[in-house]
Amino acid sequence: MAESPDKIFKSIDFTSLPEKSLISLIKRDDLHMREVEVWEHVLKWGLAQNPTLVSDPKAWSDDDFKSMKNTLQNSLPLIRFFSLSSKELSQKVRPYQKLLNQQLYEDLVDSYMDPDSVSTDNILLPRNIEIIDSKIVNLSIILFISGYISKVEISKFSHFRELYLLYIPYKFKLLLRGSRDGFTPRKFHESCDNVSNTLTFIKVKGTEEIVGGYNPLRWESSSSWGKTNDSFIFSLKNNDINNAIISDIENSTYALNYYSRNGPRFGNDINIENPNSQNENYNRIFCKKHHYKKKIRDSEEDFSIEDYEVFQIIKC
């Protein structure tokens, strides 16, 4: 039901769905549906429970709004109104504003007029629409990194909403997962050579630490370096963007290394390699500051990886 909500919501029997079933569906974080569509179907369900109401809310009396609000009292708190665009709020919610708590509606309006004043503490986060199949990072990190790639500077609340709205059009194609495909340089180059716009995530074994980087160029197997001003590397802990370190390239001539016995190597700052063989697992992995502006890891010692993933970013 969560993966294919259309089968439920667009069914001719949808409006006869028991309230308990409706609630169990719309409360899910993994419901694969835009929030405005969830809202529209909840309204449709509510109208079906009140057959004397006309569909146009402009014709409703105060008693009509009270009846509808009572019908939807358990559904309304589950709608993620703050995930809607300003246009959706204006066209789809404003006509029904009497259904909402007055303070909630005022906060919604304020969130567009002055987003820096809004706290996300008591706001339902956007649903985890599946734009990436990752075993390492969550949606929040993906949106955060995507925002950095697109050079979007936004406030805390704008980050919450605008990334949700802006980056749904982007898909992340999984090219390689170590635990699925293996941890050899050969497998990396077979899967990722000649592919541009890639994101790499490396999970440090025995910790909650992730390091990685963005490569706008194509990976290749050669003894050369990749030159670009647009790559960057990063690290974070506990899947928390608040402690993320992002480092832009400093010496663009040495942004990337394409040697065939390396994995996704970013300068000499993220090294993942097997110096002896393409066909054997990586046995030398470390982070040191060389060609990028910031040091992303306290320790420069070698470490083991629990898993790693490489994605291609595709604009839909």
PDB file of C-alpha atoms in Angstrom:
ATOM      1  CA  MET A   1       0.000   0.000   0.000  1.00  0.00           C
ATOM      2  CA  ALA A   2       2.791   2.443   0.874  1.00  0.00           C
ATOM      3  CA  GLU A   3       4.791   1.686  -2.280  1.00  0.00           C
ATOM      4  CA  SER A   4       1.789   1.870  -4.626  1.00  0.00           C
ATOM      5  CA  PRO A   5      -0.723   4.201  -2.955  1.00  0.00           C
ATOM      6  CA  ASP A   6      -2.416   4.920  -6.300  1.00  0.00           C
ATOM      7  CA  LYS A   7      -3.917   1.446  -6.150  1.00  0.00           C
ATOM      8  CA  ILE A   8      -5.723   2.513  -2.988  1.00  0.00           C
ATOM      9  CA  PHE A   9      -6.366   6.221  -3.468  1.00  0.00           C
ATOM     10  CA  LYS A  10      -7.543   5.932  -7.064  1.00  0.00           C
ATOM     11  CA  SER A  11      -9.701   2.904  -6.446  1.00  0.00           C
ATOM     12  CA  ILE A  12     -13.434   3.356  -6.899  1.00  0.00           C
ATOM     13  CA  ASP A  13     -13.807   1.968  -3.378  1.00  0.00           C
ATOM     14  CA  PHE A  14     -11.374   4.442  -1.793  1.00  0.00           C
ATOM     15  CA  THR A  15     -14.015   6.554  -0.098  1.00  0.00           C
ATOM     16  CA  SER A  16     -15.438   3.478   1.641  1.00  0.00           C
ATOM     17  CA  LEU A  17     -12.086   2.811   3.296  1.00  0.00           C
ATOM     18  CA  PRO A  18     -12.484   2.549   7.084  1.00  0.00           C
ATOM     19  CA  GLU A  19     -11.001   5.493   8.955  1.00  0.00           C
ATOM     20  CA  LYS A  20      -8.584   3.179  10.762  1.00  0.00           C
ATOM     21  CA  SER A  21      -7.156   2.006   7.440  1.00  0.00           C
ATOM     22  CA  LEU A  22      -6.900   5.553   6.110  1.00  0.00           C
ATOM     23  CA  ILE A  23      -5.040   6.662   9.238  1.00  0.00           C
ATOM     24  CA  SER A  24      -2.633   3.721   9.099  1.00  0.00           C
ATOM     25  CA  LEU A  25      -1.754   4.647   5.528  1.00  0.00           C
ATOM     26  CA  ILE A  26      -1.338   8.417   5.711  1.00  0.00           C
ATOM     27  CA  LYS A  27       0.713   8.277   8.910  1.00  0.00           C
ATOM     28  CA  ARG A  28       3.490   6.335   7.178  1.00  0.00           C
ATOM     29  CA  ASP A  29       6.817   8.062   6.523  1.00  0.00           C
ATOM     30  CA  ASP A  30       7.418   5.871   3.480  1.00  0.00           C
ATOM     31  CA  LEU A  31       4.172   6.695   1.665  1.00  0.00           C
ATOM     32  CA  HIS A  32       5.235   7.258  -1.944  1.00  0.00           C
ATOM     33  CA  MET A  33       2.997  10.193  -2.713  1.00  0.00           C
ATOM     34  CA  ARG A  34       3.282  13.957  -2.918  1.00  0.00           C
ATOM     35  CA  GLU A  35       1.814  15.616   0.153  1.00  0.00           C
ATOM     36  CA  VAL A  36      -0.664  17.721  -1.798  1.00  0.00           C
ATOM     37  CA  GLU A  37      -2.110  14.504  -3.249  1.00  0.00           C
ATOM     38  CA  VAL A  38      -2.466  13.016   0.225  1.00  0.00           C
ATOM     39  CA  TRP A  39      -4.342  16.169   1.291  1.00  0.00           C
ATOM     40  CA  GLU A  40      -6.651  16.046  -1.729  1.00  0.00           C
ATOM     41  CA  HIS A  41      -7.554  12.408  -1.126  1.00  0.00           C
ATOM     42  CA  VAL A  42      -8.211  12.982   2.566  1.00  0.00           C
ATOM     43  CA  LEU A  43     -10.624  15.754   1.585  1.00  0.00           C
ATOM     44  CA  LYS A  44     -12.279  13.433  -0.929  1.00  0.00           C
ATOM     45  CA  TRP A  45     -12.677  10.774   1.761  1.00  0.00           C
ATOM     46  CA  GLY A  46     -14.127  13.347   4.172  1.00  0.00           C
ATOM     47  CA  LEU A  47     -16.663  14.553   1.614  1.00  0.00           C
ATOM     48  CA  ALA A  48     -17.821  10.982   1.048  1.00  0.00           C
ATOM     49  CA  GLN A  49     -18.540  10.685   4.782  1.00  0.00           C
ATOM     50  CA  ASN A  50     -20.633  13.864   4.566  1.00  0.00           C
ATOM     51  CA  PRO A  51     -22.825  13.273   1.490  1.00  0.00           C
ATOM     52  CA  THR A  52     -24.929  16.403   2.112  1.00  0.00           C
ATOM     53  CA  LEU A  53     -21.907  18.675   1.567  1.00  0.00           C
ATOM     54  CA  VAL A  54     -21.218  20.131  -1.869  1.00  0.00           C
ATOM     55  CA  SER A  55     -17.656  19.864  -3.168  1.00  0.00           C
ATOM     56  CA  ASP A  56     -17.049  23.634  -3.326  1.00  0.00           C
ATOM     57  CA  PRO A  57     -15.950  24.916   0.127  1.00  0.00           C
ATOM     58  CA  LYS A  58     -17.021  28.452  -0.852  1.00  0.00           C
ATOM     59  CA  ALA A  59     -20.595  27.233  -0.443  1.00  0.00           C
ATOM     60  CA  TRP A  60     -20.014  25.750   3.020  1.00  0.00           C
ATOM     61  CA  SER A  61     -21.537  27.235   6.140  1.00  0.00           C
ATOM     62  CA  ASP A  62     -19.731  27.364   9.463  1.00  0.00           C
ATOM     63  CA  ASP A  63     -21.657  24.248  10.497  1.00  0.00           C
ATOM     64  CA  ASP A  64     -20.478  22.486   7.336  1.00  0.00           C
ATOM     65  CA  PHE A  65     -16.864  23.246   8.219  1.00  0.00           C
ATOM     66  CA  LYS A  66     -17.464  21.971  11.752  1.00  0.00           C
ATOM     67  CA  SER A  67     -18.915  18.711  10.441  1.00  0.00           C
ATOM     68  CA  MET A  68     -15.997  18.183   8.053  1.00  0.00           C
ATOM     69  CA  LYS A  69     -13.450  19.091  10.725  1.00  0.00           C
ATOM     70  CA  ASN A  70     -15.021  16.574  13.093  1.00  0.00           C
ATOM     71  CA  THR A  71     -14.880  13.890  10.406  1.00  0.00           C
ATOM     72  CA  LEU A  72     -11.200  14.572   9.728  1.00  0.00           C
ATOM     73  CA  GLN A  73     -10.095  15.215  13.302  1.00  0.00           C
ATOM     74  CA  ASN A  74      -7.817  12.165  13.316  1.00  0.00           C
ATOM     75  CA  SER A  75      -6.494  12.704   9.777  1.00  0.00           C
ATOM     76  CA  LEU A  76      -5.657  16.409   9.795  1.00  0.00           C
ATOM     77  CA  PRO A  77      -2.735  16.122  12.263  1.00  0.00           C
ATOM     78  CA  LEU A  78      -1.094  13.614   9.898  1.00  0.00           C
ATOM     79  CA  ILE A  79      -0.983  15.923   6.872  1.00  0.00           C
ATOM     80  CA  ARG A  80       2.480  17.429   6.435  1.00  0.00           C
ATOM     81  CA  PHE A  81       1.301  20.897   5.482  1.00  0.00           C
ATOM     82  CA  PHE A  82       4.751  22.437   5.856  1.00  0.00           C
ATOM     83  CA  SER A  83       5.982  20.284   2.978  1.00  0.00           C
ATOM     84  CA  LEU A  84       3.636  22.015   0.541  1.00  0.00           C
ATOM     85  CA  SER A  85       4.754  24.693  -1.865  1.00  0.00           C
ATOM     86  CA  SER A  86       3.372  28.209  -1.523  1.00  0.00           C
ATOM     87  CA  LYS A  87       1.244  27.647  -4.630  1.00  0.00           C
ATOM     88  CA  GLU A  88      -0.192  24.438  -3.189  1.00  0.00           C
ATOM     89  CA  LEU A  89      -0.938  26.186   0.085  1.00  0.00           C
ATOM     90  CA  SER A  90      -2.692  29.030  -1.688  1.00  0.00           C
ATOM     91  CA  GLN A  91      -4.718  26.941  -4.120  1.00  0.00           C
ATOM     92  CA  LYS A  92      -5.342  23.725  -2.218  1.00  0.00           C
ATOM     93  CA  VAL A  93      -5.345  24.611   1.497  1.00  0.00           C
ATOM     94  CA  ARG A  94      -6.465  28.224   1.848  1.00  0.00           C
ATOM     95  CA  PRO A  95     -10.051  27.474   0.712  1.00  0.00           C
ATOM     96  CA  TYR A  96     -10.252  24.972   3.598  1.00  0.00           C
ATOM     97  CA  GLN A  97      -8.398  27.014   6.221  1.00  0.00           C
ATOM     98  CA  LYS A  98     -11.365  26.847   8.624  1.00  0.00           C
ATOM     99  CA  LEU A  99     -10.645  23.117   8.965  1.00  0.00           C
ATOM    100  CA  LEU A 100      -7.259  23.902  10.468  1.00  0.00           C
ATOM    101  CA  ASN A 101      -6.299  25.193  13.847  1.00  0.00           C
ATOM    102  CA  GLN A 102      -5.949  28.966  13.483  1.00  0.00           C
ATOM    103  CA  GLN A 103      -2.442  29.015  14.943  1.00  0.00           C
ATOM    104  CA  LEU A 104      -1.351  26.226  12.598  1.00  0.00           C
ATOM    105  CA  TYR A 105      -2.583  28.155   9.582  1.00  0.00           C
ATOM    106  CA  GLU A 106      -0.873  31.351  10.736  1.00  0.00           C
ATOM    107  CA  ASP A 107       2.372  29.431  11.245  1.00  0.00           C
ATOM    108  CA  LEU A 108       2.028  28.011   7.746  1.00  0.00           C
ATOM    109  CA  VAL A 109       1.652  31.461   6.234  1.00  0.00           C
ATOM    110  CA  ASP A 110       4.531  32.789   8.339  1.00  0.00           C
ATOM    111  CA  SER A 111       6.741  29.945   7.150  1.00  0.00           C
ATOM    112  CA  TYR A 112       6.662  31.408   3.653  1.00  0.00           C
ATOM    113  CA  MET A 113       6.894  35.061   4.668  1.00  0.00           C
ATOM    114  CA  ASP A 114       9.689  34.632   7.232  1.00  0.00           C
ATOM    115  CA  PRO A 115      11.090  31.075   7.167  1.00  0.00           C
ATOM    116  CA  ASP A 116      13.944  31.919   9.549  1.00  0.00           C
ATOM    117  CA  SER A 117      11.419  32.485  12.326  1.00  0.00           C
ATOM    118  CA  VAL A 118       9.986  28.969  12.098  1.00  0.00           C
ATOM    119  CA  SER A 119      11.117  26.111  14.302  1.00  0.00           C
ATOM    120  CA  THR A 120      10.894  22.556  13.001  1.00  0.00           C
ATOM    121  CA  ASP A 121      10.655  21.072  16.498  1.00  0.00           C
ATOM    122  CA  ASN A 122       6.921  20.320  16.351  1.00  0.00           C
ATOM    123  CA  ILE A 123       6.587  19.913  12.592  1.00  0.00           C
ATOM    124  CA  LEU A 124       6.241  16.583  10.841  1.00  0.00           C
ATOM    125  CA  LEU A 125       9.215  16.096   8.538  1.00  0.00           C
ATOM    126  CA  PRO A 126       8.610  15.360   4.855  1.00  0.00           C
ATOM    127  CA  ARG A 127       7.916  11.764   3.984  1.00  0.00           C
ATOM    128  CA  ASN A 128      10.879   9.692   2.903  1.00  0.00           C
ATOM    129  CA  ILE A 129      10.076   9.706  -0.779  1.00  0.00           C
ATOM    130  CA  GLU A 130      12.510   7.225  -2.223  1.00  0.00           C
ATOM    131  CA  ILE A 131      14.917   9.169  -4.376  1.00  0.00           C
ATOM    132  CA  ILE A 132      17.880   7.065  -3.331  1.00  0.00           C
ATOM    133  CA  ASP A 133      18.480   3.429  -2.428  1.00  0.00           C
ATOM    134  CA  SER A 134      21.196   3.726   0.194  1.00  0.00           C
ATOM    135  CA  LYS A 135      22.255   1.507   3.080  1.00  0.00           C
ATOM    136  CA  ILE A 136      24.596   4.205   4.388  1.00  0.00           C
ATOM    137  CA  VAL A 137      22.912   7.634   4.385  1.00  0.00           C
ATOM    138  CA  ASN A 138      19.425   8.993   5.011  1.00  0.00           C
ATOM    139  CA  LEU A 139      17.284  11.404   2.995  1.00  0.00           C
ATOM    140  CA  SER A 140      18.344  14.407   5.054  1.00  0.00           C
ATOM    141  CA  ILE A 141      21.998  13.890   4.106  1.00  0.00           C
ATOM    142  CA  ILE A 142      21.160  13.362   0.452  1.00  0.00           C
ATOM    143  CA  LEU A 143      19.228  16.611   0.336  1.00  0.00           C
ATOM    144  CA  PHE A 144      21.966  18.436   2.223  1.00  0.00           C
ATOM    145  CA  ILE A 145      24.695  17.258  -0.156  1.00  0.00           C
ATOM    146  CA  SER A 146      22.470  17.949  -3.170  1.00  0.00           C
ATOM    147  CA  GLY A 147      21.962  21.483  -1.938  1.00  0.00           C
ATOM    148  CA  TYR A 148      25.714  21.959  -1.708  1.00  0.00           C
ATOM    149  CA  ILE A 149      26.192  20.699  -5.255  1.00  0.00           C
ATOM    150  CA  SER A 150      23.597  23.177  -6.484  1.00  0.00           C
ATOM    151  CA  LYS A 151      25.086  25.927  -4.316  1.00  0.00           C
ATOM    152  CA  VAL A 152      21.777  26.604  -2.573  1.00  0.00           C
ATOM    153  CA  GLU A 153      22.254  28.650   0.597  1.00  0.00           C
ATOM    154  CA  ILE A 154      19.199  28.350   2.781  1.00  0.00           C
ATOM    155  CA  SER A 155      18.090  28.751   6.372  1.00  0.00           C
ATOM    156  CA  LYS A 156      17.205  25.910   8.698  1.00  0.00           C
ATOM    157  CA  PHE A 157      13.518  25.867   7.836  1.00  0.00           C
ATOM    158  CA  SER A 158      14.071  26.648   4.171  1.00  0.00           C
ATOM    159  CA  HIS A 159      16.415  23.681   4.136  1.00  0.00           C
ATOM    160  CA  PHE A 160      13.615  21.568   5.527  1.00  0.00           C
ATOM    161  CA  ARG A 161      11.095  22.627   2.901  1.00  0.00           C
ATOM    162  CA  GLU A 162      12.930  23.846  -0.180  1.00  0.00           C
ATOM    163  CA  LEU A 163      15.239  20.872  -0.509  1.00  0.00           C
ATOM    164  CA  TYR A 164      12.236  18.602  -0.241  1.00  0.00           C
ATOM    165  CA  LEU A 165      10.535  20.498  -3.050  1.00  0.00           C
ATOM    166  CA  LEU A 166      13.592  21.188  -5.202  1.00  0.00           C
ATOM    167  CA  TYR A 167      15.369  17.873  -5.269  1.00  0.00           C
ATOM    168  CA  ILE A 168      12.568  15.411  -5.770  1.00  0.00           C
ATOM    169  CA  PRO A 169      13.196  15.920  -9.528  1.00  0.00           C
ATOM    170  CA  TYR A 170      16.628  14.356  -9.014  1.00  0.00           C
ATOM    171  CA  LYS A 171      17.233  10.633  -8.953  1.00  0.00           C
ATOM    172  CA  PHE A 172      20.279   8.849  -7.616  1.00  0.00           C
ATOM    173  CA  LYS A 173      21.220   5.792  -9.637  1.00  0.00           C
ATOM    174  CA  LEU A 174      23.141   3.220  -7.636  1.00  0.00           C
ATOM    175  CA  LEU A 175      26.229   2.222  -9.609  1.00  0.00           C
ATOM    176  CA  LEU A 176      28.090   0.273  -6.972  1.00  0.00           C
ATOM    177  CA  ARG A 177      27.622  -1.034  -3.446  1.00  0.00           C
ATOM    178  CA  GLY A 178      30.584  -2.792  -1.906  1.00  0.00           C
ATOM    179  CA  SER A 179      28.567  -5.261   0.139  1.00  0.00           C
ATOM    180  CA  ARG A 180      26.674  -6.244  -3.006  1.00  0.00           C
ATOM    181  CA  ASP A 181      29.302  -5.947  -5.747  1.00  0.00           C
ATOM    182  CA  GLY A 182      32.625  -6.360  -3.987  1.00  0.00           C
ATOM    183  CA  PHE A 183      35.435  -4.151  -2.719  1.00  0.00           C
ATOM    184  CA  THR A 184      37.972  -4.346  -5.551  1.00  0.00           C
ATOM    185  CA  PRO A 185      39.339  -1.543  -7.724  1.00  0.00           C
ATOM    186  CA  ARG A 186      38.405  -3.513 -10.839  1.00  0.00           C
ATOM    187  CA  LYS A 187      34.747  -3.677  -9.838  1.00  0.00           C
ATOM    188  CA  PHE A 188      34.717   0.049  -9.159  1.00  0.00           C
ATOM    189  CA  HIS A 189      36.113   0.890 -12.590  1.00  0.00           C
ATOM    190  CA  GLU A 190      33.857  -1.593 -14.351  1.00  0.00           C
ATOM    191  CA  SER A 191      30.815  -0.003 -12.711  1.00  0.00           C
ATOM    192  CA  CYS A 192      31.758   3.673 -12.648  1.00  0.00           C
ATOM    193  CA  ASP A 193      34.193   4.498 -15.463  1.00  0.00           C
ATOM    194  CA  ASN A 194      32.813   6.921 -18.061  1.00  0.00           C
ATOM    195  CA  VAL A 195      30.036   8.015 -15.673  1.00  0.00           C
ATOM    196  CA  SER A 196      29.921  11.667 -14.610  1.00  0.00           C
ATOM    197  CA  ASN A 197      28.242  13.459 -11.699  1.00  0.00           C
ATOM    198  CA  THR A 198      28.792  10.827  -9.036  1.00  0.00           C
ATOM    199  CA  LEU A 199      28.523  10.831  -5.263  1.00  0.00           C
ATOM    200  CA  THR A 200      30.558   8.448  -3.139  1.00  0.00           C
ATOM    201  CA  PHE A 201      29.723   7.481   0.449  1.00  0.00           C
ATOM    202  CA  ILE A 202      32.165   5.447   2.543  1.00  0.00           C
ATOM    203  CA  LYS A 203      31.120   4.059   5.940  1.00  0.00           C
ATOM    204  CA  VAL A 204      34.049   3.750   8.350  1.00  0.00           C
ATOM    205  CA  LYS A 205      34.009   0.331   9.984  1.00  0.00           C
ATOM    206  CA  GLY A 206      33.292   0.250  13.705  1.00  0.00           C
ATOM    207  CA  THR A 207      32.090   3.867  13.841  1.00  0.00           C
ATOM    208  CA  GLU A 208      29.112   6.000  12.853  1.00  0.00           C
ATOM    209  CA  GLU A 209      31.335   8.046  10.572  1.00  0.00           C
ATOM    210  CA  ILE A 210      30.866   8.600   6.845  1.00  0.00           C
ATOM    211  CA  VAL A 211      33.314  10.173   4.416  1.00  0.00           C
ATOM    212  CA  GLY A 212      32.824  10.787   0.741  1.00  0.00           C
ATOM    213  CA  GLY A 213      33.020  13.106  -2.207  1.00  0.00           C
ATOM    214  CA  TYR A 214      31.393  14.516  -5.313  1.00  0.00           C
ATOM    215  CA  ASN A 215      32.931  14.116  -8.763  1.00  0.00           C
ATOM    216  CA  PRO A 216      31.378  16.143 -11.610  1.00  0.00           C
ATOM    217  CA  LEU A 217      33.733  14.500 -14.135  1.00  0.00           C
ATOM    218  CA  ARG A 218      33.846  10.970 -15.487  1.00  0.00           C
ATOM    219  CA  TRP A 219      35.828   8.324 -13.686  1.00  0.00           C
ATOM    220  CA  GLU A 220      38.386   6.504 -15.838  1.00  0.00           C
ATOM    221  CA  SER A 221      41.228   3.995 -15.642  1.00  0.00           C
ATOM    222  CA  SER A 222      44.482   5.782 -16.344  1.00  0.00           C
ATOM    223  CA  SER A 223      47.593   7.162 -14.701  1.00  0.00           C
ATOM    224  CA  SER A 224      46.293  10.729 -14.919  1.00  0.00           C
ATOM    225  CA  TRP A 225      44.618  13.233 -12.608  1.00  0.00           C
ATOM    226  CA  GLY A 226      41.174  14.752 -13.043  1.00  0.00           C
ATOM    227  CA  LYS A 227      41.111  18.546 -13.006  1.00  0.00           C
ATOM    228  CA  THR A 228      37.985  20.393 -11.791  1.00  0.00           C
ATOM    229  CA  ASN A 229      36.971  23.281  -9.554  1.00  0.00           C
ATOM    230  CA  ASP A 230      33.615  21.712  -8.697  1.00  0.00           C
ATOM    231  CA  SER A 231      34.493  18.574  -6.748  1.00  0.00           C
ATOM    232  CA  PHE A 232      34.359  18.476  -2.955  1.00  0.00           C
ATOM    233  CA  ILE A 233      34.784  16.002  -0.119  1.00  0.00           C
ATOM    234  CA  PHE A 234      32.944  15.680   3.168  1.00  0.00           C
ATOM    235  CA  SER A 235      32.566  13.813   6.437  1.00  0.00           C
ATOM    236  CA  LEU A 236      29.818  13.477   9.016  1.00  0.00           C
ATOM    237  CA  LYS A 237      28.910  11.410  12.037  1.00  0.00           C
ATOM    238  CA  ASN A 238      25.734   9.704  13.221  1.00  0.00           C
ATOM    239  CA  ASN A 239      23.887  10.614  10.005  1.00  0.00           C
ATOM    240  CA  ASP A 240      23.676  14.170  11.339  1.00  0.00           C
ATOM    241  CA  ILE A 241      24.189  17.100   8.961  1.00  0.00           C
ATOM    242  CA  ASN A 242      24.800  19.468  11.884  1.00  0.00           C
ATOM    243  CA  ASN A 243      28.327  18.115  12.354  1.00  0.00           C
ATOM    244  CA  ALA A 244      29.164  17.785   8.668  1.00  0.00           C
ATOM    245  CA  ILE A 245      32.513  18.997   7.333  1.00  0.00           C
ATOM    246  CA  ILE A 246      32.577  19.914   3.647  1.00  0.00           C
ATOM    247  CA  SER A 247      35.828  20.767   1.901  1.00  0.00           C
ATOM    248  CA  ASP A 248      36.105  22.333  -1.544  1.00  0.00           C
ATOM    249  CA  ILE A 249      38.998  21.657  -3.851  1.00  0.00           C
ATOM    250  CA  GLU A 250      42.049  23.867  -3.346  1.00  0.00           C
ATOM    251  CA  ASN A 251      44.394  22.568  -6.041  1.00  0.00           C
ATOM    252  CA  SER A 252      42.065  21.760  -8.927  1.00  0.00           C
ATOM    253  CA  THR A 253      44.820  20.056 -10.944  1.00  0.00           C
ATOM    254  CA  TYR A 254      44.782  17.172  -8.476  1.00  0.00           C
ATOM    255  CA  ALA A 255      41.087  16.949  -7.680  1.00  0.00           C
ATOM    256  CA  LEU A 256      40.722  13.275  -8.680  1.00  0.00           C
ATOM    257  CA  ASN A 257      43.005  10.328  -9.277  1.00  0.00           C
ATOM    258  CA  TYR A 258      42.185   7.768 -11.960  1.00  0.00           C
ATOM    259  CA  TYR A 259      44.805   5.107 -11.318  1.00  0.00           C
ATOM    260  CA  SER A 260      43.377   1.645 -12.075  1.00  0.00           C
ATOM    261  CA  ARG A 261      44.265   0.249  -8.645  1.00  0.00           C
ATOM    262  CA  ASN A 262      42.318   2.993  -6.869  1.00  0.00           C
ATOM    263  CA  GLY A 263      38.683   3.190  -6.009  1.00  0.00           C
ATOM    264  CA  PRO A 264      36.975   6.619  -5.958  1.00  0.00           C
ATOM    265  CA  ARG A 265      40.036   8.623  -4.953  1.00  0.00           C
ATOM    266  CA  PHE A 266      39.743  12.360  -4.322  1.00  0.00           C
ATOM    267  CA  GLY A 267      43.175  13.943  -4.670  1.00  0.00           C
ATOM    268  CA  ASN A 268      45.405  12.602  -1.948  1.00  0.00           C
ATOM    269  CA  ASP A 269      42.736  13.512   0.601  1.00  0.00           C
ATOM    270  CA  ILE A 270      40.545  10.402   0.344  1.00  0.00           C
ATOM    271  CA  ASN A 271      42.629   7.399  -0.670  1.00  0.00           C
ATOM    272  CA  ILE A 272      40.978   4.059  -1.244  1.00  0.00           C
ATOM    273  CA  GLU A 273      43.218   1.607  -3.045  1.00  0.00           C
ATOM    274  CA  ASN A 274      45.037  -1.664  -3.352  1.00  0.00           C
ATOM    275  CA  PRO A 275      48.547  -0.761  -4.557  1.00  0.00           C
ATOM    276  CA  ASN A 276      49.264  -4.376  -5.520  1.00  0.00           C
ATOM    277  CA  SER A 277      46.257  -5.610  -7.459  1.00  0.00           C
ATOM    278  CA  GLN A 278      43.076  -4.515  -9.208  1.00  0.00           C
ATOM    279  CA  ASN A 279      41.430  -7.808  -8.358  1.00  0.00           C
ATOM    280  CA  GLU A 280      41.919  -7.867  -4.596  1.00  0.00           C
ATOM    281  CA  ASN A 281      40.030  -5.953  -1.927  1.00  0.00           C
ATOM    282  CA  TYR A 282      41.124  -2.471  -0.908  1.00  0.00           C
ATOM    283  CA  ASN A 283      43.801  -2.700   1.741  1.00  0.00           C
ATOM    284  CA  ARG A 284      44.858   0.935   2.110  1.00  0.00           C
ATOM    285  CA  ILE A 285      42.234   3.507   3.007  1.00  0.00           C
ATOM    286  CA  PHE A 286      42.927   6.836   4.716  1.00  0.00           C
ATOM    287  CA  CYS A 287      42.157  10.558   4.708  1.00  0.00           C
ATOM    288  CA  LYS A 288      44.796  13.299   4.773  1.00  0.00           C
ATOM    289  CA  LYS A 289      44.724  16.978   3.859  1.00  0.00           C
ATOM    290  CA  HIS A 290      46.564  17.628   0.612  1.00  0.00           C
ATOM    291  CA  HIS A 291      44.622  19.080  -2.305  1.00  0.00           C
ATOM    292  CA  TYR A 292      41.344  20.082  -0.634  1.00  0.00           C
ATOM    293  CA  LYS A 293      40.884  23.077   1.669  1.00  0.00           C
ATOM    294  CA  LYS A 294      39.876  21.371   4.911  1.00  0.00           C
ATOM    295  CA  LYS A 295      40.853  18.321   6.870  1.00  0.00           C
ATOM    296  CA  ILE A 296      37.736  16.138   7.047  1.00  0.00           C
ATOM    297  CA  ARG A 297      38.991  13.513   9.502  1.00  0.00           C
ATOM    298  CA  ASP A 298      40.931  13.883  12.758  1.00  0.00           C
ATOM    299  CA  SER A 299      42.909  10.707  12.269  1.00  0.00           C
ATOM    300  CA  GLU A 300      45.206  10.175   9.295  1.00  0.00           C
ATOM    301  CA  GLU A 301      45.636   6.498  10.109  1.00  0.00           C
ATOM    302  CA  ASP A 302      44.445   3.762   7.790  1.00  0.00           C
ATOM    303  CA  PHE A 303      40.924   2.509   8.446  1.00  0.00           C
ATOM    304  CA  SER A 304      38.657  -0.284   7.238  1.00  0.00           C
ATOM    305  CA  ILE A 305      35.354   0.283   5.518  1.00  0.00           C
ATOM    306  CA  GLU A 306      32.079  -1.347   6.435  1.00  0.00           C
ATOM    307  CA  ASP A 307      30.547  -0.498   3.077  1.00  0.00           C
ATOM    308  CA  TYR A 308      30.697   2.043   0.298  1.00  0.00           C
ATOM    309  CA  GLU A 309      28.326   3.265  -2.388  1.00  0.00           C
ATOM    310  CA  VAL A 310      28.672   5.251  -5.604  1.00  0.00           C
ATOM    311  CA  PHE A 311      25.649   6.974  -7.166  1.00  0.00           C
ATOM    312  CA  GLN A 312      25.131   8.867 -10.371  1.00  0.00           C
ATOM    313  CA  ILE A 313      23.013  12.017  -9.954  1.00  0.00           C
ATOM    314  CA  ILE A 314      20.433  12.280 -12.711  1.00  0.00           C
ATOM    315  CA  LYS A 315      18.102  15.203 -13.323  1.00  0.00           C
ATOM    316  CA  CYS A 316      14.652  13.967 -14.295  1.00  0.00           C
TER     317      CYS A 316
END
